Short mmCIF file of C-alpha atoms and ligand atoms in Angstrom, two decimals:
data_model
loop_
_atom_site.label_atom_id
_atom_site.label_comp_id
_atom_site.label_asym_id
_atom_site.label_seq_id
_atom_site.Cartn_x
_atom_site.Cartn_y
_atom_site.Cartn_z
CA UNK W 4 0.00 0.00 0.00
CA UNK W 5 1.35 3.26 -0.70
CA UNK W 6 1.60 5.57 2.32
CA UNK W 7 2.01 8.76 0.87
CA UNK W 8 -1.84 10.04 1.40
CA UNK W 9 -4.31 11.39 -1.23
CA UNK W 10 -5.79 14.64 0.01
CA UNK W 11 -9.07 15.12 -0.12
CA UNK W 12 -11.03 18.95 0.08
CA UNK W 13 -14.70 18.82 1.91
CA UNK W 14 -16.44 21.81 0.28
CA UNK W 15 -19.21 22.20 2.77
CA UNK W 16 -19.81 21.00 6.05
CA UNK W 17 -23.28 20.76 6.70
CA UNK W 18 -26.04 17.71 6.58
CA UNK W 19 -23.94 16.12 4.25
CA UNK W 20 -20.38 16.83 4.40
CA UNK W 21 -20.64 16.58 8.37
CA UNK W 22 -20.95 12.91 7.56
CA UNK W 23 -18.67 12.42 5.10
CA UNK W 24 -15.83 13.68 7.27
CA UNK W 25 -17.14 11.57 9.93
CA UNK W 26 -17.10 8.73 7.90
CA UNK W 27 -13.67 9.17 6.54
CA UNK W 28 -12.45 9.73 10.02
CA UNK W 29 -14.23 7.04 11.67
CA UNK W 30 -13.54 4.18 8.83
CA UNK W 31 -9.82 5.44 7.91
CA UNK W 32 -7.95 2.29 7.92
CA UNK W 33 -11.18 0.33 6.05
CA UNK W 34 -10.71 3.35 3.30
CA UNK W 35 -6.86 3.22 3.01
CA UNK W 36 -6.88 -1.03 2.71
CA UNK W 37 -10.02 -0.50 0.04
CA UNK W 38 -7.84 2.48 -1.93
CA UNK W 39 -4.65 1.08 -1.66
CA UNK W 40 -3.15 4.58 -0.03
CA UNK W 41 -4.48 6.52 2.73
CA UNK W 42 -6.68 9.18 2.67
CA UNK W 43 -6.07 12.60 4.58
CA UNK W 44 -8.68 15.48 4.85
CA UNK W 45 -6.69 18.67 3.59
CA UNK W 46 -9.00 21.21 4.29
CA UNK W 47 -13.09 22.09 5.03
CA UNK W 48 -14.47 25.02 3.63
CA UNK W 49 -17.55 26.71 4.79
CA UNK W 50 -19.54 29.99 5.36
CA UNK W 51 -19.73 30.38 8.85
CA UNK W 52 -16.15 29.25 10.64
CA UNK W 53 -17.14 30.20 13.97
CA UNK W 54 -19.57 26.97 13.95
CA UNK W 55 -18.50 24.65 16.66
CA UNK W 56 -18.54 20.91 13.88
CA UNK W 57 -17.71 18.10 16.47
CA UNK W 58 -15.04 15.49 14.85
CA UNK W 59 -13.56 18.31 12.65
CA UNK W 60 -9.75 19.87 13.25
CA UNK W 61 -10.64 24.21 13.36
CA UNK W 62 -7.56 24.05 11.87
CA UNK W 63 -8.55 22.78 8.63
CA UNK W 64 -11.39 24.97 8.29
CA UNK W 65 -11.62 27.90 6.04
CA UNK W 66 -14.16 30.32 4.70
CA UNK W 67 -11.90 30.34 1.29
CA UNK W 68 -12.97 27.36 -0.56
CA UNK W 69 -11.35 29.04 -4.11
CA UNK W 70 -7.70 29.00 -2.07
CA UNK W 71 -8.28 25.37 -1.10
CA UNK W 72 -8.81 23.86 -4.86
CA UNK W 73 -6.37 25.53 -5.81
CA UNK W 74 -3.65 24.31 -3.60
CA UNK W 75 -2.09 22.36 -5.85
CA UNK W 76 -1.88 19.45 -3.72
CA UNK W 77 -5.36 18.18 -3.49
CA UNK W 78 -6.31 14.95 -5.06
CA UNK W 79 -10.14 14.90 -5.21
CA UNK W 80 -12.36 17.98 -4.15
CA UNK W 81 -15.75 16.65 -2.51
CA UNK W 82 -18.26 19.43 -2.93
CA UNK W 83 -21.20 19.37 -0.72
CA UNK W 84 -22.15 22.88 -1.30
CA UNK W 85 -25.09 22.79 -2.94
CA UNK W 86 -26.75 25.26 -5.63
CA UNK W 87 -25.40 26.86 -8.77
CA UNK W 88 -22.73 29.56 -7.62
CA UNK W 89 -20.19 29.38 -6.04
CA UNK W 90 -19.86 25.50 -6.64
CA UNK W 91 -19.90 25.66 -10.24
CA UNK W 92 -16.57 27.88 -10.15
CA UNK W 93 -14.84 25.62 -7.75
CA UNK W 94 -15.28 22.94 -9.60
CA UNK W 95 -14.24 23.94 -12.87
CA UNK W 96 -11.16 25.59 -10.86
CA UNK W 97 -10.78 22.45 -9.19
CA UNK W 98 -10.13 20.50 -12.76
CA UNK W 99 -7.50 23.44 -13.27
CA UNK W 100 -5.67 22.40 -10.40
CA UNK W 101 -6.03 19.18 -10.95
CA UNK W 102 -8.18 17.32 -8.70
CA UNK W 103 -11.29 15.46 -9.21
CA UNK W 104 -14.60 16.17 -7.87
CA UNK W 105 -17.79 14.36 -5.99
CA UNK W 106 -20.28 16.26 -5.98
CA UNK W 107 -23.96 15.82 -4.32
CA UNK W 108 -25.29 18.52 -6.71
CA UNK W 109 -28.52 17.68 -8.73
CA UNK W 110 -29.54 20.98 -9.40
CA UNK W 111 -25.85 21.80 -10.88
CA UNK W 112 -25.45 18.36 -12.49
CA UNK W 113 -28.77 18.98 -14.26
CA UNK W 114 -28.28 22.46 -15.42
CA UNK W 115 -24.73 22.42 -16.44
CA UNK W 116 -23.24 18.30 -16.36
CA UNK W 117 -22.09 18.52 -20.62
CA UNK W 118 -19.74 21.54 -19.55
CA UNK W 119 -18.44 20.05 -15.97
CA UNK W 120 -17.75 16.74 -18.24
CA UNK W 121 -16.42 18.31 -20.69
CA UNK W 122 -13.85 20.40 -17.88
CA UNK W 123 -13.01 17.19 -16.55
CA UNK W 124 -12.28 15.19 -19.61
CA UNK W 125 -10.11 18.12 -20.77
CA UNK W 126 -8.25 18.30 -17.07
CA UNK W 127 -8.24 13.98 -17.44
CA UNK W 128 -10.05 14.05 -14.00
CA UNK W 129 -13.10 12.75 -12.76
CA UNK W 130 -16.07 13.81 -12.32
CA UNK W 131 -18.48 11.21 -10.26
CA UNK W 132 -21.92 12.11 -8.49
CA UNK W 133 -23.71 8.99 -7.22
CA UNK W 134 -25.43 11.07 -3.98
CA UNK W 135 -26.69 13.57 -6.91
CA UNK W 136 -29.82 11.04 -7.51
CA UNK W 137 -31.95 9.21 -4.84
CA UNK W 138 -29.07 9.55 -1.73
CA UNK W 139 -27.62 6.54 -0.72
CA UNK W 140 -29.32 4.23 -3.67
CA UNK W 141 -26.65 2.89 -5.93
CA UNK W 142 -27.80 4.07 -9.40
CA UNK W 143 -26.06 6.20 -11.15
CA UNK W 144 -22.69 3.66 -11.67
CA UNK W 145 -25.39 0.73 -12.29
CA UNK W 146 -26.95 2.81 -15.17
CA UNK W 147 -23.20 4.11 -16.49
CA UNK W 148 -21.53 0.48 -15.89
CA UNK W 149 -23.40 -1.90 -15.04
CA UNK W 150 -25.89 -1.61 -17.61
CA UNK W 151 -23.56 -0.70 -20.01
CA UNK W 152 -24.01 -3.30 -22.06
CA UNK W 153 -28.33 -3.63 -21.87
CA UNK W 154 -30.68 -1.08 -23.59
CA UNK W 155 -32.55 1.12 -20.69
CA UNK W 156 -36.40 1.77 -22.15
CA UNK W 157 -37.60 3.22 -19.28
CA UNK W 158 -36.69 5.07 -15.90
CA UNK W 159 -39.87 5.17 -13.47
CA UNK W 160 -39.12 6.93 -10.20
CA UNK W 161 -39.86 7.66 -6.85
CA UNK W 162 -36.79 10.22 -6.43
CA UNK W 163 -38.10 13.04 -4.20
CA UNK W 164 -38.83 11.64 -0.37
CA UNK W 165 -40.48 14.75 0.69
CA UNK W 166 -43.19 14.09 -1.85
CA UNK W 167 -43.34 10.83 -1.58
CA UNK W 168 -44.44 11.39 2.14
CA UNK W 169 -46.92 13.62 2.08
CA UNK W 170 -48.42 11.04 -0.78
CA UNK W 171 -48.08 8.62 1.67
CA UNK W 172 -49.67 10.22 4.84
CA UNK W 173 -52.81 11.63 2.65
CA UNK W 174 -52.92 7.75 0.84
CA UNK W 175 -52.83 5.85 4.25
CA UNK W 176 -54.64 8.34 6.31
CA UNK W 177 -57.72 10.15 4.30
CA UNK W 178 -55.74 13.84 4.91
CA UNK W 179 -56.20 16.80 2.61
CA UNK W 180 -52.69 17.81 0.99
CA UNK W 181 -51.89 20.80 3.38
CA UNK W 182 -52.37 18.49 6.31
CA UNK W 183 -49.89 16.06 5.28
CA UNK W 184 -47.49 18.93 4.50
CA UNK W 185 -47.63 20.26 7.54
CA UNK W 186 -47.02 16.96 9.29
CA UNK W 187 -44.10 16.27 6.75
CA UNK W 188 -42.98 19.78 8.04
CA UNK W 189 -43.53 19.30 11.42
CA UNK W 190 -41.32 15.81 11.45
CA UNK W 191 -38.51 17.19 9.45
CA UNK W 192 -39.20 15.74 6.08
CA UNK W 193 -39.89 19.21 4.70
CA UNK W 194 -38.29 22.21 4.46
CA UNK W 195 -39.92 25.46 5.57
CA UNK W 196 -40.65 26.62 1.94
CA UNK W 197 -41.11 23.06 0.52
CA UNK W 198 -41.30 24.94 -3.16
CA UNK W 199 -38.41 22.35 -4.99
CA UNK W 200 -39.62 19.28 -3.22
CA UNK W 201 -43.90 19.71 -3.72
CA UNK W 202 -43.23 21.47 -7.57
CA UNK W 203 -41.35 18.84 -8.65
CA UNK W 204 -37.76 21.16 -9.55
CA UNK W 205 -35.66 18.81 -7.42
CA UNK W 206 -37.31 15.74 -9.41
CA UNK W 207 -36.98 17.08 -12.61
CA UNK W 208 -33.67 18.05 -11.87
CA UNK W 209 -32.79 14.09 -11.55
CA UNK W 210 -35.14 12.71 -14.18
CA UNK W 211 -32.82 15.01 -16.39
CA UNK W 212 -29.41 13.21 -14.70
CA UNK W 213 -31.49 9.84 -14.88
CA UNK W 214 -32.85 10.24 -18.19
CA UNK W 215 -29.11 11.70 -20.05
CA UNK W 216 -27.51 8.76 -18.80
CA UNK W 217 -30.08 5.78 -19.34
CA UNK W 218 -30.32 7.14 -23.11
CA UNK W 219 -26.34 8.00 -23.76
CA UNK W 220 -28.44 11.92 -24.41
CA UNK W 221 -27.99 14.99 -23.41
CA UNK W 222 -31.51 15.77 -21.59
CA UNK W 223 -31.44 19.51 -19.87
CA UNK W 224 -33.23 20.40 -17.46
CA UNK W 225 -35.58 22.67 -19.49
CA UNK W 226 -36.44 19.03 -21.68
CA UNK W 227 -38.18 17.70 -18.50
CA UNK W 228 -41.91 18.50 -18.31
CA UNK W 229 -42.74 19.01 -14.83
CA UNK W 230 -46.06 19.27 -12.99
CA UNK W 231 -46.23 19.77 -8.93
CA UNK W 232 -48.66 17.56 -6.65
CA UNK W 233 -49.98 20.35 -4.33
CA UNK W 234 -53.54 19.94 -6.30
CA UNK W 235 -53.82 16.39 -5.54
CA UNK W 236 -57.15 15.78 -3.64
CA UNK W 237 -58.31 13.17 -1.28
CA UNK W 238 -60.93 12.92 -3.32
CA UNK W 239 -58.51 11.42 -6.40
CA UNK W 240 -56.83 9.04 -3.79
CA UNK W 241 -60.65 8.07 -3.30
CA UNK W 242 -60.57 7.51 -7.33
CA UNK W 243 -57.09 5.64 -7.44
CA UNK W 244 -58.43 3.29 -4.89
CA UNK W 245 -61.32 2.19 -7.15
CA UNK W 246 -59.21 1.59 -9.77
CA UNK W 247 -56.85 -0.67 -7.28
CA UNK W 248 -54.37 2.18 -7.84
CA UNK W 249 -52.47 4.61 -5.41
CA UNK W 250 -50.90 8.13 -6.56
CA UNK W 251 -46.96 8.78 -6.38
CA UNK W 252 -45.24 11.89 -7.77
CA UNK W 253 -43.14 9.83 -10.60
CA UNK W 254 -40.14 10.63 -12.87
CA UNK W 255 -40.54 9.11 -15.96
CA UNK W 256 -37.71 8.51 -18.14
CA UNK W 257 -38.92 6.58 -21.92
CA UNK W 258 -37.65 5.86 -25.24
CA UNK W 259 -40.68 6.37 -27.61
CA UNK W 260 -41.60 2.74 -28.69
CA UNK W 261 -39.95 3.50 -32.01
CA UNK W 262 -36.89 3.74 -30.42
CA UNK W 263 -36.01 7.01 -32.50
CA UNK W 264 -36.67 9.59 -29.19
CA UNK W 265 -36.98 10.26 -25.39
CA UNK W 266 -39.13 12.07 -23.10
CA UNK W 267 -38.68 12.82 -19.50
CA UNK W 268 -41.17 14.16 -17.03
CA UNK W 269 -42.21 14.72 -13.65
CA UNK W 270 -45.52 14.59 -12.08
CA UNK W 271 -48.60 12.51 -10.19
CA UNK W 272 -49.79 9.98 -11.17
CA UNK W 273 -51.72 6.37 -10.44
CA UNK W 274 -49.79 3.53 -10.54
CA UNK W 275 -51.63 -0.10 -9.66
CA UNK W 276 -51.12 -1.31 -6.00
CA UNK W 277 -49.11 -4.24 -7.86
CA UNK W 278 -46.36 -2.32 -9.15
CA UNK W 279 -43.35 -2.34 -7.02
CA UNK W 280 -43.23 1.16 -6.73
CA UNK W 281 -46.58 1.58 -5.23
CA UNK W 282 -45.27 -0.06 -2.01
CA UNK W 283 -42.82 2.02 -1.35
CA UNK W 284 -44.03 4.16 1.55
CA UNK W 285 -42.46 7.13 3.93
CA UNK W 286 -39.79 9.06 2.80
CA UNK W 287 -37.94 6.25 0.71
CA UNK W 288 -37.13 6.19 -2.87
CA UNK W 289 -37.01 3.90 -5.70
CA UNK W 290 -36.46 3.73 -9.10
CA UNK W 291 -37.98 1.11 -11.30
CA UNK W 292 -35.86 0.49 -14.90
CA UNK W 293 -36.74 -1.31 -17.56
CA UNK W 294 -34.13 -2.65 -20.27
CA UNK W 295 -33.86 -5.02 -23.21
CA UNK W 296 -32.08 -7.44 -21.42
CA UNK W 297 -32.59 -7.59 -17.61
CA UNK W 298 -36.01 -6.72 -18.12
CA UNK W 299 -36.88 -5.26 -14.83
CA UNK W 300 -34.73 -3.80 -12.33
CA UNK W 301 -35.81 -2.01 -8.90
CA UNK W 302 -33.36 -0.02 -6.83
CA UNK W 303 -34.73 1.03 -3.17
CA UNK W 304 -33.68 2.76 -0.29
CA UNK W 305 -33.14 6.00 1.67
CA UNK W 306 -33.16 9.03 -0.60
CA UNK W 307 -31.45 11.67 1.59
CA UNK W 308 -30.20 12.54 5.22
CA UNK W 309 -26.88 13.00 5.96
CA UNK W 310 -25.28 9.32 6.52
CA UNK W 311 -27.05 7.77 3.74
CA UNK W 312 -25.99 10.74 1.35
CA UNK W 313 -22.38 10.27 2.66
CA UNK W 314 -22.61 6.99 1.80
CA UNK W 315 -22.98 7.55 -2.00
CA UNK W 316 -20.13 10.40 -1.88
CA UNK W 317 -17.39 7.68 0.11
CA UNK W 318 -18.44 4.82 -2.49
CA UNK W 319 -17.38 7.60 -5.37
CA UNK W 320 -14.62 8.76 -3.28
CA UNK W 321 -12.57 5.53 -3.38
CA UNK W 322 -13.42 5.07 -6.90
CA UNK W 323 -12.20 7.91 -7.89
CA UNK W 324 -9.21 7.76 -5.81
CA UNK W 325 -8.74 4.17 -6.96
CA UNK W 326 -8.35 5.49 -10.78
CA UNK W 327 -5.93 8.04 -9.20
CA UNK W 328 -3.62 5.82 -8.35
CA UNK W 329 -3.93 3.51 -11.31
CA UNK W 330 -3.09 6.62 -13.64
CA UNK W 331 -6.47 6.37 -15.21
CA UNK W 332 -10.18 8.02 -15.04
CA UNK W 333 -12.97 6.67 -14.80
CA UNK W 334 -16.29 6.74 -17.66
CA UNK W 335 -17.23 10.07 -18.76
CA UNK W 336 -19.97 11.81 -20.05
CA UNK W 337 -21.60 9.48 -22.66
CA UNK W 338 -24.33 11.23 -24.87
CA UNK W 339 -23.24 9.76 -28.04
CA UNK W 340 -26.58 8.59 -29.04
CA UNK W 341 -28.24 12.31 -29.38
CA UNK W 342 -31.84 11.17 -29.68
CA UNK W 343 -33.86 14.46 -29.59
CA UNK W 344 -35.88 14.82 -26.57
CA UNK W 345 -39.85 15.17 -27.56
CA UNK W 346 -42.21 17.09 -25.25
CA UNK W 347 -44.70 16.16 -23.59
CA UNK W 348 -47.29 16.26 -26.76
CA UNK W 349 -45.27 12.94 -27.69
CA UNK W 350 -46.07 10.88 -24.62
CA UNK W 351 -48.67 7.96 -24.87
CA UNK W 352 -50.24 6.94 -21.81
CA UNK W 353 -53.60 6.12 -19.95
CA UNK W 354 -56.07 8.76 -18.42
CA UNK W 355 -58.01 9.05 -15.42
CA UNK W 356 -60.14 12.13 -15.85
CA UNK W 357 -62.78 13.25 -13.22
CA UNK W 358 -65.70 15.19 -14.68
CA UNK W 359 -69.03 17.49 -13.08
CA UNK W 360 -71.60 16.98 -15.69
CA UNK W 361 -75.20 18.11 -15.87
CA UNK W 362 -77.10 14.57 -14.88
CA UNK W 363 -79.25 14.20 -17.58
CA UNK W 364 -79.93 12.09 -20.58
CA UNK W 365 -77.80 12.57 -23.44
CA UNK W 366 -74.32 13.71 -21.17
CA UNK W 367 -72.93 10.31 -21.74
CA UNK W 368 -72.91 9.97 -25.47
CA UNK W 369 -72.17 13.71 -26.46
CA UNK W 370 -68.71 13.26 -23.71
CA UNK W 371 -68.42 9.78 -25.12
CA UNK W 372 -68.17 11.41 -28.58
CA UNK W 373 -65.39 13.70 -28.12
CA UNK W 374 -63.24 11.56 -26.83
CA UNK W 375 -64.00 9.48 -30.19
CA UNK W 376 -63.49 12.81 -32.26
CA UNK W 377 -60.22 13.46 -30.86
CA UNK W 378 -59.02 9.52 -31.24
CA UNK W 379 -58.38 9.35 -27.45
CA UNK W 380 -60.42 5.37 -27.01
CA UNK W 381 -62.47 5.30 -23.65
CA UNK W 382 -61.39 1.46 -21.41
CA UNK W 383 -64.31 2.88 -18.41
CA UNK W 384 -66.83 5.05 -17.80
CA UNK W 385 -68.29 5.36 -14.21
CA UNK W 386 -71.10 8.06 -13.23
CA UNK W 387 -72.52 9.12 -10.13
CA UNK W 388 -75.59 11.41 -10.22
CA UNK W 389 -77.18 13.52 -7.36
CA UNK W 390 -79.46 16.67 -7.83
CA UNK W 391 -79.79 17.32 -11.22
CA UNK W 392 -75.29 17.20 -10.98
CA UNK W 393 -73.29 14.26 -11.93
CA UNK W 394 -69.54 13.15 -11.73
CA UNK W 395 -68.82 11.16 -14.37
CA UNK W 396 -64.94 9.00 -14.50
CA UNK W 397 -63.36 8.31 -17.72
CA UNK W 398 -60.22 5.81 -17.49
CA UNK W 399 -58.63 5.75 -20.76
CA UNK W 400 -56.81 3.44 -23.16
CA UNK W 401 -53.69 4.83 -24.11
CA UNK W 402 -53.29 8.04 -26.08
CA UNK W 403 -51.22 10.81 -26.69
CA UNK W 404 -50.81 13.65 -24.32
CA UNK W 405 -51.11 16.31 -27.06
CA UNK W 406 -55.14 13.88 -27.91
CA UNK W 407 -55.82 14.21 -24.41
CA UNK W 408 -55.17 17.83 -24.54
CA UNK W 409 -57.62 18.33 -27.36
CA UNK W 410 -60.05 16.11 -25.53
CA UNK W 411 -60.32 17.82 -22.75
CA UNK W 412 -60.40 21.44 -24.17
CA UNK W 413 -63.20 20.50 -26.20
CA UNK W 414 -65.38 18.73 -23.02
CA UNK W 415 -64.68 22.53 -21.45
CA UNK W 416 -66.54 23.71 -24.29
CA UNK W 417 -69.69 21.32 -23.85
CA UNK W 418 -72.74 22.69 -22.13
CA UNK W 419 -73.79 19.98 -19.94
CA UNK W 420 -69.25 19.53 -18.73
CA UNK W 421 -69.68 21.98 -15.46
CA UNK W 422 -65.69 21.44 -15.33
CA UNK W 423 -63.33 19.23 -15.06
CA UNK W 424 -62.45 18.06 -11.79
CA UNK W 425 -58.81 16.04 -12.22
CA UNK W 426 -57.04 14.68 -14.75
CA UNK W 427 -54.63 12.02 -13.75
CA UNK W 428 -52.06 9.82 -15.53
CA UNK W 429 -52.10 6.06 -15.45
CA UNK W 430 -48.72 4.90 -15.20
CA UNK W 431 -46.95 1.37 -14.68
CA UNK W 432 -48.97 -0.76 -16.48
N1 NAP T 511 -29.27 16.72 2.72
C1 NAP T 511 -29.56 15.65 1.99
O1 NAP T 511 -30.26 14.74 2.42
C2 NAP T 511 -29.05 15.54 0.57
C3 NAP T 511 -29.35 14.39 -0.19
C4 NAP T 511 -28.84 14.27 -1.46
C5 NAP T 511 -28.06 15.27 -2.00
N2 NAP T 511 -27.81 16.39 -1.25
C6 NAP T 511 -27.01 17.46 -1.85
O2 NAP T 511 -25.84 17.63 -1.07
C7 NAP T 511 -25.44 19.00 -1.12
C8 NAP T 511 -25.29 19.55 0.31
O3 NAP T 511 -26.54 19.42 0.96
P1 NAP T 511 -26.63 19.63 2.55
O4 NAP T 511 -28.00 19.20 2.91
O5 NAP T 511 -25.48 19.02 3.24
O6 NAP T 511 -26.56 21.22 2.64
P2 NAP T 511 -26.33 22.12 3.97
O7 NAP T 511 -26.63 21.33 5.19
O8 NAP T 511 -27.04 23.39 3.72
O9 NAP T 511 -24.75 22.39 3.94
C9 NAP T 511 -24.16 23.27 3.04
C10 NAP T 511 -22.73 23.50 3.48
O10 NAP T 511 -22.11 24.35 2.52
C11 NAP T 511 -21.46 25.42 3.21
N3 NAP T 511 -21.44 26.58 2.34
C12 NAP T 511 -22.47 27.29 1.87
N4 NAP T 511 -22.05 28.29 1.07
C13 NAP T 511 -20.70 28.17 1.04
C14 NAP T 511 -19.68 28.92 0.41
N5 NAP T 511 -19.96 29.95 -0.38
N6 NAP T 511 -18.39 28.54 0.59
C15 NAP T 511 -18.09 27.48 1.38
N7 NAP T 511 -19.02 26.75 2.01
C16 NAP T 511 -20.31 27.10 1.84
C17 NAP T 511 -22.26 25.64 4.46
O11 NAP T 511 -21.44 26.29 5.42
P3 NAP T 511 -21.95 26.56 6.94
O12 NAP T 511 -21.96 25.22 7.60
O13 NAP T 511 -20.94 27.47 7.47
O14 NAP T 511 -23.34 27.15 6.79
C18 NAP T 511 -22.60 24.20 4.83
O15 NAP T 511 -21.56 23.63 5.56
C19 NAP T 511 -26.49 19.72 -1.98
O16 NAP T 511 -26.06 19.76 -3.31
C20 NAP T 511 -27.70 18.80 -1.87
O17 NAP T 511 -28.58 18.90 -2.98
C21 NAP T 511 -28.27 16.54 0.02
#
């Protein structure tokens, strides 16, 4: 084993990067045998250095994270920052100065991963980000290695626990979306202004890593359609349940079935009580692929928190450091295939759409006939009438979002459609 250490720089030192110096404190020798050499942290850099961080030398923390990569003598940079600016910079300088970089950053990796790869395969450094998507869950190196050889159709995810929660709660308990929120809140699970978690950004964020790495395509973060789940009712849990279904904010990653495109998209939807992902409850995450070969794959576990985020970051630390000292770097960016990314027009799936209608004779067929007109083929109709108002439930065969669209503007226009109460994807079928 070689005993001269590699030096590792811990940008950030909160949730996340608490643990990984903890880790890499606590499970030294088990890191050095697994590496081959030692590794040493070289520095910590933060906003606030008067915090008191238990298990951390004060003398290796600094508020100047931009001296730190640049030392010279740093091996790998971990960055555990978060957000666009100022991580972006200090990992491109990083690559200057010759280190490689973890990084837990989804929004970053989303907005700008073709330039950071492009840094690092120009630097010959590394540039790995397991903890980016679902936490702890190994998925990124399965989809880049281990599947390297299959052909991924489909990504279908659970990758936001916050959501995934407050799904759960209203699901299991009957509560009205702000009640679960504010339990979700009150327990930790959400953040005071829950805005990325409940609109979907930090999903779409990873269905864009997911989706660019599954199809060897660049998918940006604008490519991802992306609808919220704060206007999901009890009343369409009520729904889902007659249909055996439950409702789970999904990223969907597909190839088109002609193979000669990709979408990627975020939002509720039902998904049968007999597909894996429907039993996955709380604040975990999962993420369901589907390839030529394996057929069907299901990766589970913890999402985020500190420890199980760490977790992902050591696994890509000694990787990384393990190419280090073999002189080599590990797989890059790989977006050779360029498929064009389709919107959300292009997407063929099934319905569930919740209608008041005026309960009298005739509401059935003239509804019944739009959906013909507009090619969109009806699998169920269910109606319940009281006082002269109806609610009528059309479940779908599958259709195009952009006939669905049409469908539904033109039942607005009907005189006996009140409104339209929800419309909700079918998914995992
Ligand atoms: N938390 C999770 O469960 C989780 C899961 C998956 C991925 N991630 C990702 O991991 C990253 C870190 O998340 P986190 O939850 O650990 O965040 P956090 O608790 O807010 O910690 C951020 C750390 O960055 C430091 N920092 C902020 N601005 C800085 C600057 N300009 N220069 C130097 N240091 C600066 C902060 O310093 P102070 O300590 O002085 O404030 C703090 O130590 C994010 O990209 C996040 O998306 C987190």
């Amino acid at each position: 084993m070689r005993t001269r250490p590699l030096k590792v720089a811990l940008l950030g030192c909160g949730v996340v990067g608490t643990e990984v110096a903890r880790i890499m404190t606590t499970h030294a020798d088990d890191l050095a045998a697994r590496i081959g050499a030692p590794v040493e942290l070289a520095g910590v850099a933060v906003r606030r250095p008067g915090k008191v961080r238990d298990g951390i030398d004060p003398r290796l923390v600094t508020t100047d994270a931009t001296a730190l990569v640049k030392r010279g003598d740093i091996d790998v940079v971990v960055e555990v920052i978060g957000g666009i600016e100022p991580a972006r910079t200090l990992i491109t300088t990083a690559f200057e100065h010759g280190a490689s970089v973890v990084s837990a950053n989804k929004a970053l990796l989303a907005q700008d991963g073709a330039a950071l790869h492009a840094a690092a395969e120009q630097s010959n450094n590394d540039l790995y980000y397991e903890a980016a998507v679902a936490g702890a869950i190994p998925l990124i190196r399965p989809l880049r290695e281990s599947l390297a050889g299959d052909k991924v159709n489909r990504v279908l995810g659970i990758v936001n626990g916050t959501t995934n929660f407050i799904l759960d709660k209203m699901d299991s308990t009957g509560a009205g979306y702000q009640e679960a929120l504010d339990e979700a809140t009150a327990l930790g699970y959400a953040e005071a202004d829950p805005t990325a978690d409940v609109e979907g950004f930090d999903a779409a964020a990873k269905a864009a890593i997911l989706a660019g790495i599954a199809f060897h395509t660049r998918v940006r973060l604008d490519d991802v359609h992306r609808e919220g789940m704060t206007e999901v009712t009890a009343a369409d849990f009520a729904s889902a349940r007659e249909m055996g279904c439950t409702i789970k904010l999904l990223a969907i990653c597909e190839r088109a079935a002609d193979g000669a495109s990709v979408t990627a998209r975020v939002h509720p939807a039902m998904i049968p009580l007999t597909h894996p992902l429907a039993s996955v409850r709380g604040a975990y995450n999962a993420v369901f692929v589907e390839s030529d070969a394996s057929g069907q794959l299901m990766f589970y576990g913890p999402g985020a928190g500190g420890a199980p985020t760490a977790s992902a970051v050591l696994g890509d630390l000694v990787a990384v450091c393990r190419n280090r000292l073999n002189g080599a770097t590990g797989p890059g960016e790989s977006a050779y295939a360029a498929l064009p990314v389709s919107g959300m027009g292009e997407v063929v799936t099934r319905y569930h759409i919740s209608l008041d209608v005026a309960d009298k004779p005739g509401v059935l067929a003239q509804v019944a006939t739009v959906f013909a007109e507009h090619g969109v083929s009806i699998d169920t109709v269910r109606q319940q009438g009281k006082d002269g108002e109806a609610s009528l439930v059309v479940v779908t065969h599958r259709a195009s979002d952009a006939a669905l669209g049409g469908t539904v503007e033109a039942l607005r226009k009907l005189d006996t459609v009140r409104g339209v109460a929800s419309i909700m994807r079918v998914e995992g079928e």
